[in-house]
Tab-separated table of N, CA and C in Angstrom:
chain	number	residue	atom	x	y	z
U	1	MET	N	-41.244	-0.410	-24.952
U	1	MET	CA	-41.975	-1.532	-24.408
U	1	MET	C	-43.341	-1.057	-23.947
U	2	GLN	N	-44.295	-1.947	-24.018
U	2	GLN	CA	-45.672	-1.628	-23.646
U	2	GLN	C	-45.846	-1.755	-22.130
U	3	LEU	N	-46.521	-0.795	-21.513
U	3	LEU	CA	-46.772	-0.802	-20.072
U	3	LEU	C	-48.253	-0.589	-19.804
U	4	GLU	N	-48.809	-1.420	-18.930
U	4	GLU	CA	-50.179	-1.241	-18.450
U	4	GLU	C	-50.168	-1.287	-16.931
U	5	ILE	N	-50.819	-0.312	-16.320
U	5	ILE	CA	-50.984	-0.300	-14.868
U	5	ILE	C	-52.476	-0.380	-14.592
U	6	ILE	N	-52.864	-1.446	-13.881
U	6	ILE	CA	-54.277	-1.734	-13.660
U	6	ILE	C	-54.548	-1.835	-12.164
U	7	THR	N	-55.649	-1.220	-11.719
U	7	THR	CA	-56.108	-1.348	-10.337
U	7	THR	C	-57.446	-2.072	-10.360
U	8	PRO	N	-57.952	-2.484	-9.204
U	8	PRO	CA	-59.275	-3.121	-9.193
U	8	PRO	C	-60.379	-2.217	-9.751
U	9	GLU	N	-60.191	-0.898	-9.669
U	9	GLU	CA	-61.209	0.044	-10.130
U	9	GLU	C	-61.120	0.354	-11.619
U	10	SER	N	-59.876	0.465	-12.158
U	10	SER	CA	-59.735	0.886	-13.550
U	10	SER	C	-58.314	0.697	-14.051
U	11	LYS	N	-58.142	0.919	-15.343
U	11	LYS	CA	-56.808	0.945	-15.933
U	11	LYS	C	-56.269	2.363	-15.738
U	12	ILE	N	-55.157	2.493	-15.019
U	12	ILE	CA	-54.595	3.817	-14.724
U	12	ILE	C	-53.776	4.343	-15.889
U	13	PHE	N	-52.975	3.467	-16.504
U	13	PHE	CA	-52.098	3.916	-17.586
U	13	PHE	C	-51.877	2.793	-18.576
U	14	SER	N	-51.774	3.163	-19.841
U	14	SER	CA	-51.397	2.233	-20.899
U	14	SER	C	-50.622	3.035	-21.931
U	15	GLY	N	-49.405	2.590	-22.240
U	15	GLY	CA	-48.601	3.309	-23.215
U	15	GLY	C	-47.211	2.741	-23.353
U	16	GLU	N	-46.389	3.404	-24.151
U	16	GLU	CA	-45.013	2.990	-24.408
U	16	GLU	C	-44.057	3.663	-23.428
U	17	ALA	N	-43.117	2.883	-22.900
U	17	ALA	CA	-42.126	3.393	-21.963
U	17	ALA	C	-40.732	2.932	-22.388
U	18	THR	N	-39.719	3.713	-22.027
U	18	THR	CA	-38.337	3.314	-22.302
U	18	THR	C	-37.685	2.694	-21.074
U	19	ALA	N	-38.150	3.067	-19.881
U	19	ALA	CA	-37.644	2.509	-18.622
U	19	ALA	C	-38.704	2.707	-17.551
U	20	VAL	N	-38.782	1.747	-16.615
U	20	VAL	CA	-39.741	1.840	-15.519
U	20	VAL	C	-39.041	1.406	-14.230
U	21	GLN	N	-39.153	2.253	-13.209
U	21	GLN	CA	-38.567	1.936	-11.901
U	21	GLN	C	-39.700	1.595	-10.938
U	22	PHE	N	-39.533	0.475	-10.223
U	22	PHE	CA	-40.569	-0.035	-9.332
U	22	PHE	C	-40.100	-0.079	-7.882
U	23	PRO	N	-41.045	0.088	-6.927
U	23	PRO	CA	-40.716	-0.094	-5.508
U	23	PRO	C	-40.868	-1.563	-5.121
U	24	GLY	N	-39.806	-2.329	-5.211
U	24	GLY	CA	-39.857	-3.744	-4.880
U	24	GLY	C	-39.862	-3.965	-3.378
U	25	LEU	N	-40.170	-5.171	-2.953
U	25	LEU	CA	-40.201	-5.492	-1.524
U	25	LEU	C	-38.819	-5.361	-0.884
U	26	ASP	N	-37.758	-5.645	-1.657
U	26	ASP	CA	-36.385	-5.557	-1.131
U	26	ASP	C	-35.655	-4.324	-1.641
U	27	GLY	N	-36.365	-3.338	-2.139
U	27	GLY	CA	-35.760	-2.121	-2.673
U	27	GLY	C	-36.208	-1.890	-4.103
U	28	SER	N	-35.903	-0.722	-4.617
U	28	SER	CA	-36.363	-0.384	-5.963
U	28	SER	C	-35.534	-1.120	-7.019
U	29	PHE	N	-36.174	-1.353	-8.166
U	29	PHE	CA	-35.487	-1.960	-9.298
U	29	PHE	C	-36.044	-1.367	-10.583
U	30	GLN	N	-35.243	-1.453	-11.645
U	30	GLN	CA	-35.624	-0.843	-12.913
U	30	GLN	C	-35.706	-1.904	-14.006
U	31	VAL	N	-36.651	-1.722	-14.917
U	31	VAL	CA	-36.832	-2.611	-16.054
U	31	VAL	C	-36.643	-1.774	-17.318
U	32	LEU	N	-35.799	-2.278	-18.213
U	32	LEU	CA	-35.542	-1.616	-19.491
U	32	LEU	C	-36.076	-2.479	-20.627
U	33	ASN	N	-36.044	-1.929	-21.829
U	33	ASN	CA	-36.468	-2.653	-23.018
U	33	ASN	C	-35.677	-3.960	-23.141
U	34	ASN	N	-36.331	-5.027	-23.582
U	34	ASN	CA	-35.728	-6.349	-23.770
U	34	ASN	C	-35.243	-6.994	-22.478
U	35	HIS	N	-35.815	-6.611	-21.353
U	35	HIS	CA	-35.468	-7.218	-20.059
U	35	HIS	C	-35.919	-8.678	-20.056
U	36	ALA	N	-35.205	-9.503	-19.322
U	36	ALA	CA	-35.587	-10.911	-19.177
U	36	ALA	C	-36.954	-10.987	-18.492
U	37	PRO	N	-37.707	-12.044	-18.749
U	37	PRO	CA	-39.010	-12.201	-18.081
U	37	PRO	C	-38.861	-12.157	-16.558
U	38	ILE	N	-39.811	-11.489	-15.905
U	38	ILE	CA	-39.750	-11.333	-14.457
U	38	ILE	C	-41.162	-11.220	-13.894
U	39	ILE	N	-41.330	-11.763	-12.700
U	39	ILE	CA	-42.540	-11.551	-11.912
U	39	ILE	C	-42.056	-11.139	-10.537
U	40	SER	N	-42.602	-10.063	-9.994
U	40	SER	CA	-42.139	-9.567	-8.701
U	40	SER	C	-43.271	-8.885	-7.947
U	41	ALA	N	-43.203	-8.989	-6.623
U	41	ALA	CA	-44.153	-8.273	-5.764
U	41	ALA	C	-43.666	-6.847	-5.566
U	42	LEU	N	-44.608	-5.932	-5.389
U	42	LEU	CA	-44.286	-4.518	-5.194
U	42	LEU	C	-44.769	-4.059	-3.833
U	43	SER	N	-44.018	-3.125	-3.246
U	43	SER	CA	-44.429	-2.520	-1.985
U	43	SER	C	-45.058	-1.163	-2.283
U	44	ALA	N	-45.515	-0.499	-1.240
U	44	ALA	CA	-46.062	0.854	-1.403
U	44	ALA	C	-44.939	1.786	-1.843
U	45	GLY	N	-45.268	2.676	-2.756
U	45	GLY	CA	-44.270	3.627	-3.238
U	45	GLY	C	-44.675	4.226	-4.562
U	46	THR	N	-43.666	4.663	-5.321
U	46	THR	CA	-43.897	5.343	-6.589
U	46	THR	C	-43.286	4.565	-7.743
U	47	VAL	N	-44.086	4.339	-8.776
U	47	VAL	CA	-43.598	3.769	-10.024
U	47	VAL	C	-43.196	4.950	-10.898
U	48	LYS	N	-41.922	4.979	-11.325
U	48	LYS	CA	-41.418	6.076	-12.159
U	48	LYS	C	-41.276	5.576	-13.589
U	49	ILE	N	-41.960	6.239	-14.505
U	49	ILE	CA	-42.039	5.801	-15.895
U	49	ILE	C	-41.372	6.830	-16.793
U	50	ASP	N	-40.333	6.412	-17.521
U	50	ASP	CA	-39.734	7.251	-18.564
U	50	ASP	C	-40.471	6.924	-19.855
U	51	LEU	N	-41.099	7.935	-20.430
U	51	LEU	CA	-41.968	7.722	-21.584
U	51	LEU	C	-41.227	7.835	-22.904
U	52	ASP	N	-41.763	7.164	-23.896
U	52	ASP	CA	-41.230	7.209	-25.248
U	52	ASP	C	-41.589	8.535	-25.923
U	53	THR	N	-42.781	9.047	-25.641
U	53	THR	CA	-43.244	10.325	-26.191
U	53	THR	C	-43.817	11.170	-25.053
U	54	VAL	N	-44.081	12.414	-25.336
U	54	VAL	CA	-44.648	13.322	-24.330
U	54	VAL	C	-46.066	12.883	-23.988
U	55	TYR	N	-46.354	12.816	-22.689
U	55	TYR	CA	-47.669	12.379	-22.203
U	55	TYR	C	-48.645	13.539	-22.247
U	56	LYS	N	-49.792	13.311	-22.869
U	56	LYS	CA	-50.861	14.310	-22.905
U	56	LYS	C	-51.901	13.881	-21.881
U	57	ALA	N	-51.937	14.591	-20.771
U	57	ALA	CA	-52.819	14.219	-19.666
U	57	ALA	C	-54.282	14.398	-20.055
U	58	PRO	N	-55.113	13.425	-19.677
U	58	PRO	CA	-56.557	13.583	-19.928
U	58	PRO	C	-57.132	14.683	-19.043
U	59	GLU	N	-58.306	15.189	-19.422
U	59	GLU	CA	-58.924	16.268	-18.644
U	59	GLU	C	-59.134	15.857	-17.194
U	60	LYS	N	-59.641	14.650	-16.987
U	60	LYS	CA	-59.858	14.169	-15.633
U	60	LYS	C	-58.793	13.128	-15.328
U	61	MET	N	-57.682	13.585	-14.762
U	61	MET	CA	-56.548	12.706	-14.525
U	61	MET	C	-56.667	12.012	-13.174
U	62	ASN	N	-56.218	10.773	-13.103
U	62	ASN	CA	-56.215	10.008	-11.868
U	62	ASN	C	-55.354	10.717	-10.829
U	63	LYS	N	-55.829	10.779	-9.591
U	63	LYS	CA	-55.105	11.507	-8.536
U	63	LYS	C	-53.791	10.835	-8.151
U	64	ASN	N	-53.581	9.570	-8.535
U	64	ASN	CA	-52.345	8.863	-8.206
U	64	ASN	C	-51.224	9.105	-9.213
U	65	ILE	N	-51.503	9.856	-10.282
U	65	ILE	CA	-50.516	10.104	-11.331
U	65	ILE	C	-50.068	11.559	-11.300
U	66	SER	N	-48.753	11.759	-11.374
U	66	SER	CA	-48.231	13.112	-11.546
U	66	SER	C	-47.292	13.123	-12.749
U	67	VAL	N	-47.392	14.187	-13.545
U	67	VAL	CA	-46.588	14.341	-14.752
U	67	VAL	C	-45.409	15.250	-14.424
U	68	VAL	N	-44.195	14.794	-14.756
U	68	VAL	CA	-42.993	15.595	-14.487
U	68	VAL	C	-42.125	15.646	-15.739
U	69	ASN	N	-41.095	16.478	-15.667
U	69	ASN	CA	-40.104	16.582	-16.741
U	69	ASN	C	-40.757	16.897	-18.090
U	70	ASN	N	-41.641	17.894	-18.095
U	70	ASN	CA	-42.321	18.348	-19.312
U	70	ASN	C	-43.082	17.231	-20.028
U	71	GLY	N	-43.683	16.335	-19.265
U	71	GLY	CA	-44.490	15.280	-19.844
U	71	GLY	C	-43.726	14.059	-20.308
U	72	LYS	N	-42.417	14.006	-20.095
U	72	LYS	CA	-41.616	12.848	-20.512
U	72	LYS	C	-41.490	11.799	-19.412
U	73	GLU	N	-42.028	12.101	-18.233
U	73	GLU	CA	-41.940	11.162	-17.111
U	73	GLU	C	-43.232	11.215	-16.308
U	74	LEU	N	-43.666	10.035	-15.853
U	74	LEU	CA	-44.840	9.937	-15.000
U	74	LEU	C	-44.440	9.290	-13.688
U	75	HIS	N	-45.089	9.715	-12.609
U	75	HIS	CA	-44.945	9.080	-11.308
U	75	HIS	C	-46.325	8.593	-10.896
U	76	VAL	N	-46.433	7.303	-10.605
U	76	VAL	CA	-47.701	6.706	-10.207
U	76	VAL	C	-47.537	6.150	-8.799
U	77	THR	N	-48.341	6.640	-7.870
U	77	THR	CA	-48.291	6.185	-6.482
U	77	THR	C	-49.148	4.936	-6.326
U	78	ILE	N	-48.537	3.888	-5.734
U	78	ILE	CA	-49.265	2.642	-5.509
U	78	ILE	C	-49.133	2.228	-4.045
U	79	LYS	N	-50.036	1.357	-3.611
U	79	LYS	CA	-49.991	0.831	-2.239
U	79	LYS	C	-49.373	-0.559	-2.199
U	80	GLY	N	-49.045	-1.103	-3.341
U	80	GLY	CA	-48.480	-2.437	-3.469
U	80	GLY	C	-49.007	-3.076	-4.722
U	81	GLY	N	-48.546	-4.300	-5.007
U	81	GLY	CA	-49.042	-4.996	-6.180
U	81	GLY	C	-48.074	-6.024	-6.700
U	82	VAL	N	-48.235	-6.335	-7.992
U	82	VAL	CA	-47.417	-7.345	-8.661
U	82	VAL	C	-47.099	-6.848	-10.067
U	83	ILE	N	-45.875	-7.142	-10.534
U	83	ILE	CA	-45.467	-6.821	-11.905
U	83	ILE	C	-45.132	-8.111	-12.633
U	84	GLU	N	-45.510	-8.158	-13.921
U	84	GLU	CA	-45.059	-9.227	-14.801
U	84	GLU	C	-44.502	-8.586	-16.063
U	85	MET	N	-43.274	-8.974	-16.424
U	85	MET	CA	-42.642	-8.491	-17.658
U	85	MET	C	-42.353	-9.695	-18.532
U	86	GLN	N	-42.848	-9.654	-19.785
U	86	GLN	CA	-42.603	-10.742	-20.723
U	86	GLN	C	-42.772	-10.207	-22.133
U	87	ASN	N	-41.823	-10.509	-23.003
U	87	ASN	CA	-41.880	-10.095	-24.406
U	87	ASN	C	-42.103	-8.598	-24.576
U	88	ASN	N	-41.351	-7.805	-23.820
U	88	ASN	CA	-41.431	-6.345	-23.871
U	88	ASN	C	-42.817	-5.795	-23.527
U	89	LYS	N	-43.563	-6.498	-22.717
U	89	LYS	CA	-44.844	-6.011	-22.225
U	89	LYS	C	-44.838	-6.154	-20.709
U	90	ILE	N	-45.130	-5.051	-20.032
U	90	ILE	CA	-45.198	-5.022	-18.565
U	90	ILE	C	-46.652	-4.845	-18.154
U	91	ILE	N	-47.099	-5.718	-17.266
U	91	ILE	CA	-48.422	-5.564	-16.675
U	91	ILE	C	-48.225	-5.393	-15.176
U	92	VAL	N	-48.782	-4.310	-14.646
U	92	VAL	CA	-48.729	-4.049	-13.210
U	92	VAL	C	-50.137	-4.135	-12.671
U	93	LEU	N	-50.348	-5.040	-11.723
U	93	LEU	CA	-51.605	-5.119	-10.991
U	93	LEU	C	-51.360	-4.428	-9.664
U	94	ALA	N	-51.924	-3.253	-9.504
U	94	ALA	CA	-51.607	-2.399	-8.356
U	94	ALA	C	-52.813	-2.144	-7.483
U	95	GLU	N	-52.523	-1.824	-6.233
U	95	GLU	CA	-53.564	-1.395	-5.287
U	95	GLU	C	-53.556	0.104	-5.209
């Protein structure tokens, strides 16, 4: 599924993911491929992204992103935001 994480300053990440875990207002939740459409508010925390392929970090990487598990997983720190999932595309508007 396609994932985009966007902040007011820039697009932090765009790519294919197999699973994404979010810090929801009432606790964390996970979205998998072919998930039903959803819109949800996010609290401060870490978005954990399981990637489809190994992530090749750009030379100047955003300070809110950390690469783990040999590039197969990303952790993105956010201060809050909103997620929309529809037709296997996730858009995160994050602070």
